[in-house]
Structure formats: structure tokens, C-alpha cells
Tab-separated table of C-alpha atoms and ligand atoms in Angstrom:
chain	number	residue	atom	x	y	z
A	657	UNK	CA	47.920	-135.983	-55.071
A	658	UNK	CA	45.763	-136.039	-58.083
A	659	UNK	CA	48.490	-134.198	-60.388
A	660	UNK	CA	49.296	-131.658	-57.686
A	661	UNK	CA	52.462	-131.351	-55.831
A	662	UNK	CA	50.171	-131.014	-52.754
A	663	UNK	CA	48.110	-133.644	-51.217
A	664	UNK	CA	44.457	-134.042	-51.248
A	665	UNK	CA	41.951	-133.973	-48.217
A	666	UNK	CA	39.170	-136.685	-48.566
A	667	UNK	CA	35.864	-135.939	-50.977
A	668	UNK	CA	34.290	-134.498	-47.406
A	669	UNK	CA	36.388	-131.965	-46.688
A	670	UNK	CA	36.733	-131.054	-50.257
A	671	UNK	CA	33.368	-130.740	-50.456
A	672	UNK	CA	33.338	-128.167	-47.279
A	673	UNK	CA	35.071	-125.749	-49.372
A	674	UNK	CA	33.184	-125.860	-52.703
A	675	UNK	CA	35.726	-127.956	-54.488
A	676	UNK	CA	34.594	-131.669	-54.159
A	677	UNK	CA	36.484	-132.962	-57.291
A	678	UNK	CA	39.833	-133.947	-56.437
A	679	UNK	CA	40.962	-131.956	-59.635
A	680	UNK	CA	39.277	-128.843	-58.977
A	681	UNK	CA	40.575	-128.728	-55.132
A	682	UNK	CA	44.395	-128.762	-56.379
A	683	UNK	CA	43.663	-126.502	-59.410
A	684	UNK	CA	41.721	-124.312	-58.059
A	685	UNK	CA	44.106	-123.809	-55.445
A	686	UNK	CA	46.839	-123.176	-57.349
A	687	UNK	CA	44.765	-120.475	-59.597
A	688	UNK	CA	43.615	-118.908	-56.711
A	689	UNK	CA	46.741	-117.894	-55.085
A	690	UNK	CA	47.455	-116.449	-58.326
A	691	UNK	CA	44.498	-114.442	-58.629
A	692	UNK	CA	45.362	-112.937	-55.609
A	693	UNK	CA	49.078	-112.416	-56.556
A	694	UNK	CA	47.437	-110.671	-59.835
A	695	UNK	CA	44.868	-108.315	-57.464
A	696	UNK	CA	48.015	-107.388	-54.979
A	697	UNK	CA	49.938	-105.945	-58.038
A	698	UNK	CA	47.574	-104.693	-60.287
A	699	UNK	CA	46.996	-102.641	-56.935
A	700	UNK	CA	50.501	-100.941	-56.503
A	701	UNK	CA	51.459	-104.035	-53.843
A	702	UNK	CA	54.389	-106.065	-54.065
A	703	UNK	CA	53.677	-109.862	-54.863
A	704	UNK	CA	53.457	-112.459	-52.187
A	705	UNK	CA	57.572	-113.246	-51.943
A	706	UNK	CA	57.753	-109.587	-50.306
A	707	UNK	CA	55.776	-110.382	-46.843
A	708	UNK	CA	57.333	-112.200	-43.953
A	709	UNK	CA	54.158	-113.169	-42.816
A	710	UNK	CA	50.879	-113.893	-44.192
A	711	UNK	CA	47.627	-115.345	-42.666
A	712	UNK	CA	44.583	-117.337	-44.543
A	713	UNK	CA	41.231	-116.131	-42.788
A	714	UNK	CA	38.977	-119.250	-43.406
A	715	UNK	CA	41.792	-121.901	-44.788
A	716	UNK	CA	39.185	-124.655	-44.566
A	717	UNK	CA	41.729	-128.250	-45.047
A	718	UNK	CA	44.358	-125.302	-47.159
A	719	UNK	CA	43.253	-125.674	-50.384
A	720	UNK	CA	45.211	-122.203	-51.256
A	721	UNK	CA	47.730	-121.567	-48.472
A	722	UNK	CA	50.433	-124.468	-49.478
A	723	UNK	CA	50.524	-122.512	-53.786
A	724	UNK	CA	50.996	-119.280	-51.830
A	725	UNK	CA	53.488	-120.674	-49.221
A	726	UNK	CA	55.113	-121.261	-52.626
A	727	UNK	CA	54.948	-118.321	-54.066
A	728	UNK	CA	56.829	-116.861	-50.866
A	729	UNK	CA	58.692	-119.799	-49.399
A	730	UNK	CA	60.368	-117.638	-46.712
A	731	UNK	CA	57.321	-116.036	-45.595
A	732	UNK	CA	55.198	-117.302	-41.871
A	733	UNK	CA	52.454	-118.619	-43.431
A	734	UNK	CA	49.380	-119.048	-40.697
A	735	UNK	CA	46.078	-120.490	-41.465
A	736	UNK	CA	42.677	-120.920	-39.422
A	737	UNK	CA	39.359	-121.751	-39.226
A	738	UNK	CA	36.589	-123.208	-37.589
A	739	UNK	CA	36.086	-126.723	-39.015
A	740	UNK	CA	38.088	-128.418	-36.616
A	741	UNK	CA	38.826	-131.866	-39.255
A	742	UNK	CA	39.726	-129.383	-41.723
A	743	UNK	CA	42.261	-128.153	-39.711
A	744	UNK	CA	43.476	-131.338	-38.244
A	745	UNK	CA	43.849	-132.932	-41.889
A	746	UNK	CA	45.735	-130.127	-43.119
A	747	UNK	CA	47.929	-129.716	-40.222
A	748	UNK	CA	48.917	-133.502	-40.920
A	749	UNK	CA	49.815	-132.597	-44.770
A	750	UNK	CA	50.916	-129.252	-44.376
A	751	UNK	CA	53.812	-129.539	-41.611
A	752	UNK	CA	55.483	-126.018	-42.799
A	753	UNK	CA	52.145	-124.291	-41.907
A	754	UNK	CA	50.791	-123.353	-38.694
A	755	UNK	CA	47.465	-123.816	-38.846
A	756	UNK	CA	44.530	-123.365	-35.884
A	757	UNK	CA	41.321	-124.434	-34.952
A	758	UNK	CA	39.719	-120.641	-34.415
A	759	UNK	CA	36.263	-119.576	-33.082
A	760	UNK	CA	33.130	-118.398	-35.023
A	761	UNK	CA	33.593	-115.063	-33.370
A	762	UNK	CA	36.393	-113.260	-32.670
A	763	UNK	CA	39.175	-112.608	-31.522
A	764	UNK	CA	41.816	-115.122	-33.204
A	765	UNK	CA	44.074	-116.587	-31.586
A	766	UNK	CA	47.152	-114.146	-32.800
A	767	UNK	CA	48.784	-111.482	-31.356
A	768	UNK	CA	47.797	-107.767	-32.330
A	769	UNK	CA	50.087	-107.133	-35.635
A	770	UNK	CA	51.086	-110.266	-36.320
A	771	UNK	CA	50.509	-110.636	-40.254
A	772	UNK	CA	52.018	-108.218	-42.833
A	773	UNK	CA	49.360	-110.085	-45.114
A	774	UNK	CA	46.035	-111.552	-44.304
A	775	UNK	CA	43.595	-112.659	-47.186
A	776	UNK	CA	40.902	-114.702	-47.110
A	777	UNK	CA	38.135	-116.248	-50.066
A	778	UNK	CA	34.486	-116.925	-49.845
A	779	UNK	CA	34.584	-116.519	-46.097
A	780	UNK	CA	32.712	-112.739	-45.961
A	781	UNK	CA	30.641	-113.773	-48.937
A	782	UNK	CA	28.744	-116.120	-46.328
A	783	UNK	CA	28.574	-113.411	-43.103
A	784	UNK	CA	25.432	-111.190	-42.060
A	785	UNK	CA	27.002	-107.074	-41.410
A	786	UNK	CA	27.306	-107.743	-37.650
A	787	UNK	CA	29.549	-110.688	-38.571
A	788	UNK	CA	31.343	-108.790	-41.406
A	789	UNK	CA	32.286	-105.922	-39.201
A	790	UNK	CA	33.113	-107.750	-36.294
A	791	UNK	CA	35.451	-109.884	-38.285
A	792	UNK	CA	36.941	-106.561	-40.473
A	793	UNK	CA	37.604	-105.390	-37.425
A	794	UNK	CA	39.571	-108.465	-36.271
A	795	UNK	CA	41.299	-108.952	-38.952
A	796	UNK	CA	42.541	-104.966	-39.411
A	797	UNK	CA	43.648	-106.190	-35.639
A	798	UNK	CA	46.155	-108.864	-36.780
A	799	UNK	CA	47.630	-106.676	-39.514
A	800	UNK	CA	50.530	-105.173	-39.067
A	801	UNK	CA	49.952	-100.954	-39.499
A	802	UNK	CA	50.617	-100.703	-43.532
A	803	UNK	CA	49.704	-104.114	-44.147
A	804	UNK	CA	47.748	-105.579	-46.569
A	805	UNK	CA	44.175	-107.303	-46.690
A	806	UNK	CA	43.003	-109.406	-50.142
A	807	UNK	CA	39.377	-110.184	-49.094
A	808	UNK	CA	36.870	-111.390	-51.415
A	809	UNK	CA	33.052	-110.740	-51.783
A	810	UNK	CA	29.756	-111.602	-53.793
A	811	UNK	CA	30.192	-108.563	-55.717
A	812	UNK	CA	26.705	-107.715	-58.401
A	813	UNK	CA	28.097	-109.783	-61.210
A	814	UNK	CA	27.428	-112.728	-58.606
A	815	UNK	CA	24.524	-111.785	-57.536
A	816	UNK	CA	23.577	-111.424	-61.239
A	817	UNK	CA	24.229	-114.848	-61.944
A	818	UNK	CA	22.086	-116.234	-58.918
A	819	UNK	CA	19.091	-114.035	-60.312
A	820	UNK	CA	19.158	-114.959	-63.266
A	821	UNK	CA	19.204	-118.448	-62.379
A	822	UNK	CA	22.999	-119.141	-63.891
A	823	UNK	CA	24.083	-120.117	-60.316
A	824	UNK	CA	21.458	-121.750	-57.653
A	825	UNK	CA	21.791	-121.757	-54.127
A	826	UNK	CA	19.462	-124.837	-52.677
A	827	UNK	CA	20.424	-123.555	-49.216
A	828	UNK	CA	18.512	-120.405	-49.637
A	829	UNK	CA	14.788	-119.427	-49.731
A	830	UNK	CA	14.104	-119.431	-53.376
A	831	UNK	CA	12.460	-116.336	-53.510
A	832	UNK	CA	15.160	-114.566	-52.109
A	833	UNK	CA	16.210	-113.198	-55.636
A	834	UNK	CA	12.967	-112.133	-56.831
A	835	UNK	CA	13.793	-108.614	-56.428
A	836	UNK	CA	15.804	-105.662	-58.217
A	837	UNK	CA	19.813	-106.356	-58.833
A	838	UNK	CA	22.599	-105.563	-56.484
A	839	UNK	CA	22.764	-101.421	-56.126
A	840	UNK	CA	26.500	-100.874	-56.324
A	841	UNK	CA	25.808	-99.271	-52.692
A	842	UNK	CA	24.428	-102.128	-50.954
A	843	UNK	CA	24.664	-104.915	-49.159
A	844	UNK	CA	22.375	-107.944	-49.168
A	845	UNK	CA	22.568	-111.169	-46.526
A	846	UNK	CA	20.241	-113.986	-47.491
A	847	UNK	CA	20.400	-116.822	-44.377
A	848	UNK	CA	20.981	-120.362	-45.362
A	849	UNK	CA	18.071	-123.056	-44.333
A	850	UNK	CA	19.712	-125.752	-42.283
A	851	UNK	CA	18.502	-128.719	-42.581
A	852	UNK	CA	20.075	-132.678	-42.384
A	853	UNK	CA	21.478	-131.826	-46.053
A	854	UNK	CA	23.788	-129.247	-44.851
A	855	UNK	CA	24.681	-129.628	-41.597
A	856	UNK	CA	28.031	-131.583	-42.032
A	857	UNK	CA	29.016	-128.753	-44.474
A	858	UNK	CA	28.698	-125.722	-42.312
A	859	UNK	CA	30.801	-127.896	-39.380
A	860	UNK	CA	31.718	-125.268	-36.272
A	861	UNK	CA	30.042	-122.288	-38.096
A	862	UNK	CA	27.113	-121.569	-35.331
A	863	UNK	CA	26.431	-117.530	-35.945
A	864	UNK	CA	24.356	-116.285	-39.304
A	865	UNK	CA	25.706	-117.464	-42.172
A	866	UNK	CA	24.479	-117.487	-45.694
A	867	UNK	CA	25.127	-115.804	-49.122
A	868	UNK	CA	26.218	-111.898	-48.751
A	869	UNK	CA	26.483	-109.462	-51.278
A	870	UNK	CA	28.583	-106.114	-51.417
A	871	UNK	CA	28.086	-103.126	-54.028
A	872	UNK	CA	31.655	-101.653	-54.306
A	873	UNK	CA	30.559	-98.283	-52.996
A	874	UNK	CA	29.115	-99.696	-49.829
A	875	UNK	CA	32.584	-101.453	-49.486
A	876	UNK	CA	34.331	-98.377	-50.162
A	877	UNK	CA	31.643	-96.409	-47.791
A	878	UNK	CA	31.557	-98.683	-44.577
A	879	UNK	CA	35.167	-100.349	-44.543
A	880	UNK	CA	37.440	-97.142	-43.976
A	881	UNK	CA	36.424	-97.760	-40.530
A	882	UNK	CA	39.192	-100.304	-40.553
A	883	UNK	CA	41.058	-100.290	-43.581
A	884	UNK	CA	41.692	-98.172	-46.755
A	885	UNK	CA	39.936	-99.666	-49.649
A	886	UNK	CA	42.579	-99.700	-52.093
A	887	UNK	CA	41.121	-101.685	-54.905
A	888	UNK	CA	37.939	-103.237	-56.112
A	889	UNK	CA	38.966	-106.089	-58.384
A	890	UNK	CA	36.253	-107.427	-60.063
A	891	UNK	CA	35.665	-111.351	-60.346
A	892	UNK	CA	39.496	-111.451	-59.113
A	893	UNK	CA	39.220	-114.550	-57.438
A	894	UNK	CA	37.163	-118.137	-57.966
A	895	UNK	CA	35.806	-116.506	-61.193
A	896	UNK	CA	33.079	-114.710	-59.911
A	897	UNK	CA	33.959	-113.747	-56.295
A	898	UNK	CA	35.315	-109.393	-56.412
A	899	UNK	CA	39.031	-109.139	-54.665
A	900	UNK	CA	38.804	-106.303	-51.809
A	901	UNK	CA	42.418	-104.989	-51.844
A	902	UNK	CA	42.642	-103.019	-48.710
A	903	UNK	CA	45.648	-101.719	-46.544
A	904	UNK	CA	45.478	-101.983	-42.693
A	905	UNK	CA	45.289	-97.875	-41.463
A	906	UNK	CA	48.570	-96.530	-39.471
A	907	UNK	CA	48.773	-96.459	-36.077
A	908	UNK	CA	49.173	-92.522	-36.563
A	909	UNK	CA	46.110	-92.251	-38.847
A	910	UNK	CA	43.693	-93.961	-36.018
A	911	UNK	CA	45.512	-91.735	-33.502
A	912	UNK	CA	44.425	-88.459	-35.523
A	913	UNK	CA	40.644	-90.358	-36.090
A	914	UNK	CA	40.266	-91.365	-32.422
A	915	UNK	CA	41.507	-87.595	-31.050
A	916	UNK	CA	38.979	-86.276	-33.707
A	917	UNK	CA	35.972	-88.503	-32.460
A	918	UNK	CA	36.679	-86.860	-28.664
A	919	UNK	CA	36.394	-82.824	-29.536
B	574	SAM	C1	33.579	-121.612	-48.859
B	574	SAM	S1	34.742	-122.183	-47.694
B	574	SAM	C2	36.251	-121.486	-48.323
B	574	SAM	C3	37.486	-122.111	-47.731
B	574	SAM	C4	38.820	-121.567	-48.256
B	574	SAM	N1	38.954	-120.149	-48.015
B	574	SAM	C5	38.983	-121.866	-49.719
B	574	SAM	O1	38.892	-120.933	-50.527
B	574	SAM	O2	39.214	-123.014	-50.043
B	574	SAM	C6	34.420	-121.137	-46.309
B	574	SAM	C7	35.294	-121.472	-45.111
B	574	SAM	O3	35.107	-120.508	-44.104
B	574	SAM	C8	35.101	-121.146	-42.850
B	574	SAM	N2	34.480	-120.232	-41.908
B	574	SAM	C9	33.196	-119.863	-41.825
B	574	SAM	N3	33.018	-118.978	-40.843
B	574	SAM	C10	34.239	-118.768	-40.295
B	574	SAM	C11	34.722	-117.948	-39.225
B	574	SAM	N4	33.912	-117.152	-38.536
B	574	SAM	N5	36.036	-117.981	-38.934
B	574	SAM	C12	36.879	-118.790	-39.630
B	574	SAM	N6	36.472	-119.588	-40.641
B	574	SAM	C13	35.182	-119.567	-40.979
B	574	SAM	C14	34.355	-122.448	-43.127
B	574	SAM	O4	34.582	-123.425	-42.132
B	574	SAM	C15	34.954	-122.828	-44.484
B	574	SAM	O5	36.131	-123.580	-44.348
């Protein structure tokens, strides 16, 4: 349990969600849910112990979902993603979750509107803009009208860090950051080599994938389409990663958009 009151996956899985020590996995776990209980209510939201339901987009073995099925132990909490041992692990440990194997692309295997809450960390930090839209659009699916989204991003303090040469990505084409920092309207994918070194890590993700970036005003530009962008919390989450804080539109409000895209 390595001082946790959760168990452990093996160094592998770990390792599939950036956390390989067995330390950093429960801790950084536990610190994450709260990070995202801190974006939801320095946004106006209630904190996690007010939603019946909540999904984790991207759970990998549920390094966060058991501290947030804690911070709202009567709450539905649903996990998935598309590393099938992650998932099989976790279901083993986690019991009280339900957790699903779910496909690169969409659509997940939920019912339309059946989360109050969805978040999900360092999952559309890795997707190219078809990915990211298909995926926002999923995921706006799944929400409940009103409800809320926590989603985070490579925002341009990240990307700083990677130019500069703080943070390295070996998966990348070196060069890829010889050019001019993040414009806070834009969006940057930079594919990920495979190669033998990384295939076991990127297990059941087979469409682009890589590091993303997203300027806040191309977040707040392009994702109205399917949410309201509430809140842009910088670093809000893993340190470095910017906390999205978006609620899902009403049914009414796409009614009026849809009968205005017609005339
Ligand atoms: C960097 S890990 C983060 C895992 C977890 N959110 C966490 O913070 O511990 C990214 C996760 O996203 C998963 N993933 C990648 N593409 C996905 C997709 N299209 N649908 C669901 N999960 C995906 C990967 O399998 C991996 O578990």
C-alpha cells in the first residue's frame, strides 16, 4: 500500500501513468483529486460530495478515482480507459468502482447523460485536434445538461518548461521546440516516435497521440462548441498541467444554437 490507504498497481502500470514510484502513484493521487476539488470551487462549483455521479476519462489502473470516491463516498464513481491491464488490475482493487475497458475513439460505453461530473488528467494533453474534438464532444455527451467537466491541458507554462529544456520529452522529435512560445491562442500537437522503448507504455492507444498544447483563448475560442468554458486554472493539476473547468451546455441552449444554424 506503500503508506496509502489504497493499494498499489505493479511498477508497469505505474509507470503507464507517469508515476512509476510507488510513493508518487499514492501521493500524487491523493493531491490530485484535491487539485481538482480546489479548481471546482474556486470556480463557483460545489465540491465533489455534491455529484451523484462522476466519471474519470482516462483512469489508467485509478491512480485518482479511489481519493475522489472519498471525497464523495455516496457518489457513482465510473472510470475507463483503454489499457486493458490497467483496467483489469484496478477493477480487482477497486471493487466500489465500475471501471471499463473503452475504445481509442469514441463513443464510451455510457448512456447519453449519465455523469453529473466527468474529469479527466493528462489524457487531452496527449491528443491531435481531430482527437480532442471528437472526444470533447463525447464527453459533453455523457454529461448530464448543467454538468460539470474538470479537464486538464499543456497550458504555455508547460510548454515553457519543455523549451527551455526544464522538462524533456525523449518521445518527441527534438527539434520540435525550436520555435516561438505557446501564443495564448493556439494549439500545438507534436506526435510521439514509437519505437520498442515505448510501445508497452502507450498499450491500446492506436490513433495520434503525443504532447498537445492549448493557449487559454483557443480553449475558450473552439470549446463553446460543447461546453461553456468556465475557468482556466492555471497549473491546477500535476503541477504544471492548466484545469479546464467547463459546464456541459443545456439541452435548451443547443436547441436555440441548432434552430439558429438552420435560418
Ligand atoms: C498520462 S496517463 C494518465 C492516467 C490518469 N488520468 C492519471 O492521471 O493517473 C494517460 C492515460 O490516458 C489513457 N488514454 C489515452 N488515450 C485514451 C482514450 N482515447 N480513451 C481513454 N483513455 C485513453 C492512457 O491509456 C493512459 O492511461
Amino acid at each position: 500500500m506503500a503508506g496509502s490507504d489504497q493499494p498499489t498497481p505493479p511498477r508497469r502500470l505505474r509507470a503507464r501513468v507517469g508515476a512509476p514510484g510507488a510513493r508518487e502513484f499514492a501521493e500524487g493521487g491523493r493531491a490530485a483529486a484535491a487539485e481538482l476539488e480546489a479548481a471546482l470551487l474556486a470556480s463557483g462549483s460545489p465540491g465533489f460530495d455534491a455529484y451523484a455521479s462522476i466519471l474519470d476519462f482516462g483512469c489508467g489502473s485509478a491512480r485518482v478515482l479511489p481519493h475522489v470516491h472519498a471525497l464523495a463516498p455516496g457518489a457513482r464513481c465510473a472510470g475507463c480507459d483503454v489499457d486493458e491491464a490497467a483496467v483489469a488490475w484496478a477493477t480487482r482493487a477497486h471493487p466500489g468502482l465500475d471501471l471499463r475497458v473503452s475504445a481509442a475513439s469514441p463513443p464510451l460505453p455510457f448512456a447519453a447523460g449519465s455523469f453529473q461530473l466527468v474529469y479527466s488528467i493528462s489524457v487531452l494533453s496527449h491528443l491531435d485536434e481531430a482527437g480532442q474534438d471528437a472526444w470533447l464532444a463525447e464527453l459533453a455527451r455523457v454529461l448530464l445538461p448543467g454538468g460539470v467537466a474538470l479537464l486538464s491541458v499543456h497550458g504555455p507554462d508547460a510548454f515553457a518548461q519543455f523549451r527551455s529544456g526544464a522538462v524533456r520529452s525523449a518521445w518527441c522529435d527534438p527539434a520540435a521546440f525550436e520555435r516561438p512560445e505557446l501564443g495564448a491562442d493556439e494549439f500545438v500537437f507534436m506526435p510521439y516516435r514509437r519505437s520498442i522503448w515505448n510501445r508497452s507504455e502507450l498499450r491500446g492507444v492506436d490513433t495520434a497521440y503525443g504532447l498537445a498544447f492549448h493557449g487559454p483563448d483557443y480553449v475558450r475560442r473552439r470549446w463553446p462548441t460543447w461546453f461553456e468554458v468556465v475557468n482556466v486554472v492555471p497549473a491546477g493539476v500535476t503541477d504544471w498541467q492548466d484545469v479546464i473547468v467547463c459546464r456541459a451546455r443545456s439541452l435548451q441552449a443547443m436547441d436555440v444554437d441548432a434552430a439558429g444554424e438552420e435560418q
